[in-house]
XYZ file of C-alpha atoms in Angstrom:
120
model
C 21.480 -61.424 -218.950
C 20.844 -58.450 -219.465
C 18.286 -59.586 -221.631
C 16.668 -61.687 -219.623
C 16.011 -59.083 -217.245
C 14.351 -57.062 -219.832
C 11.743 -59.682 -219.958
C 11.292 -60.736 -216.935
C 10.726 -57.185 -215.554
C 7.425 -56.536 -217.677
C 5.762 -60.526 -216.989
C 6.360 -59.824 -213.438
C 4.190 -55.988 -213.599
C 1.765 -58.294 -215.588
C 1.646 -60.532 -212.668
C 1.627 -58.150 -209.892
C -1.674 -56.844 -212.157
C -3.887 -59.404 -211.775
C -7.905 -58.288 -210.971
C -8.857 -59.639 -207.703
C -10.777 -63.083 -207.664
C -14.877 -62.480 -209.153
C -17.423 -64.024 -206.699
C -21.163 -64.007 -205.850
C -23.363 -63.377 -203.206
C -26.906 -64.288 -202.857
C -29.562 -62.121 -201.715
C -32.736 -63.328 -200.947
C -35.312 -60.338 -200.392
C -39.295 -60.017 -199.627
C -41.093 -56.993 -198.406
C -44.047 -57.195 -196.093
C -45.020 -53.249 -197.168
C -48.188 -52.467 -198.812
C -46.310 -50.119 -200.952
C -43.636 -50.213 -203.577
C -40.396 -50.691 -202.707
C -36.661 -49.464 -204.889
C -34.020 -51.669 -203.795
C -30.074 -51.600 -204.787
C -26.927 -52.673 -202.740
C -23.590 -51.062 -202.479
C -20.507 -52.011 -202.534
C -18.419 -50.843 -199.591
C -15.423 -51.052 -200.996
C -15.657 -49.470 -203.947
C -18.442 -47.426 -205.941
C -20.352 -50.219 -207.699
C -24.142 -50.098 -207.042
C -26.004 -53.545 -208.251
C -27.839 -53.009 -210.849
C -26.439 -50.280 -211.694
C -26.570 -48.070 -213.895
C -28.838 -45.616 -212.350
C -31.186 -48.215 -212.535
C -33.280 -49.652 -209.058
C -35.073 -52.961 -208.333
C -38.330 -53.171 -208.266
C -40.159 -55.148 -204.948
C -43.971 -54.325 -205.776
C -45.869 -57.797 -204.211
C -45.240 -59.522 -201.172
C -42.703 -62.595 -202.835
C -38.954 -63.133 -202.037
C -36.791 -62.235 -204.538
C -33.427 -63.595 -205.862
C -30.701 -61.046 -206.317
C -27.105 -63.541 -207.171
C -24.330 -60.508 -207.385
C -21.884 -60.602 -209.256
C -18.668 -59.403 -206.884
C -14.899 -59.302 -205.912
C -14.554 -62.386 -203.364
C -14.023 -60.176 -199.664
C -16.007 -57.463 -201.639
C -19.118 -55.650 -198.439
C -21.970 -55.347 -199.957
C -25.105 -53.977 -198.391
C -28.037 -53.501 -198.976
C -30.403 -50.165 -199.625
C -34.028 -50.110 -199.845
C -36.906 -47.302 -199.582
C -40.470 -47.036 -200.173
C -40.757 -45.342 -203.925
C -41.107 -41.884 -204.405
C -40.666 -41.454 -200.258
C -36.554 -42.082 -199.669
C -37.347 -40.757 -195.633
C -38.942 -44.410 -194.893
C -35.330 -47.098 -196.038
C -34.124 -50.295 -194.878
C -30.629 -51.035 -194.504
C -28.317 -48.396 -195.755
C -31.113 -46.737 -197.605
C -30.995 -44.875 -200.700
C -27.561 -43.844 -201.860
C -26.079 -45.874 -199.163
C -26.659 -42.624 -196.987
C -27.595 -44.247 -193.160
C -25.917 -46.494 -191.058
C -27.384 -49.564 -190.089
C -27.002 -53.552 -189.001
C -27.268 -56.870 -190.056
C -27.786 -55.768 -193.573
C -24.201 -56.038 -194.791
C -22.385 -59.370 -196.182
C -18.577 -59.845 -197.515
C -18.847 -61.495 -201.198
C -17.740 -65.285 -201.194
C -18.730 -65.908 -197.191
C -22.514 -67.743 -198.417
C -25.338 -66.208 -198.939
C -26.977 -64.147 -197.142
C -30.475 -65.760 -196.009
C -33.684 -63.864 -196.127
C -33.468 -60.044 -195.227
C -37.434 -59.250 -194.247
C -37.891 -55.387 -195.167
C -41.309 -55.045 -192.529
C -43.994 -53.124 -192.490
């Protein structure tokens, strides 16, 4: 009986260490600003950003851009955008997730965001 307890304890520990389920969140973003816009997405539940590694997405046209983020199911993600070289002009949570926003955050796995328009 003692032998069984030793074997089942590690198995129970492994089962409890299962990571959060992977999911995705599709963002569509369009800029109407005549200047270049830098864009990042920020997790509100962990220290993570997309694209990550100190990179940003660049929008330098008037096209709609799609970003399919691989994220954790239930994770809250916010859009942060700013004029390239001028972080005082921003949308959403802005540069480095510094600002408050309304309607710029969505939950991973609960449907797509729809078009996010960055107005002039």
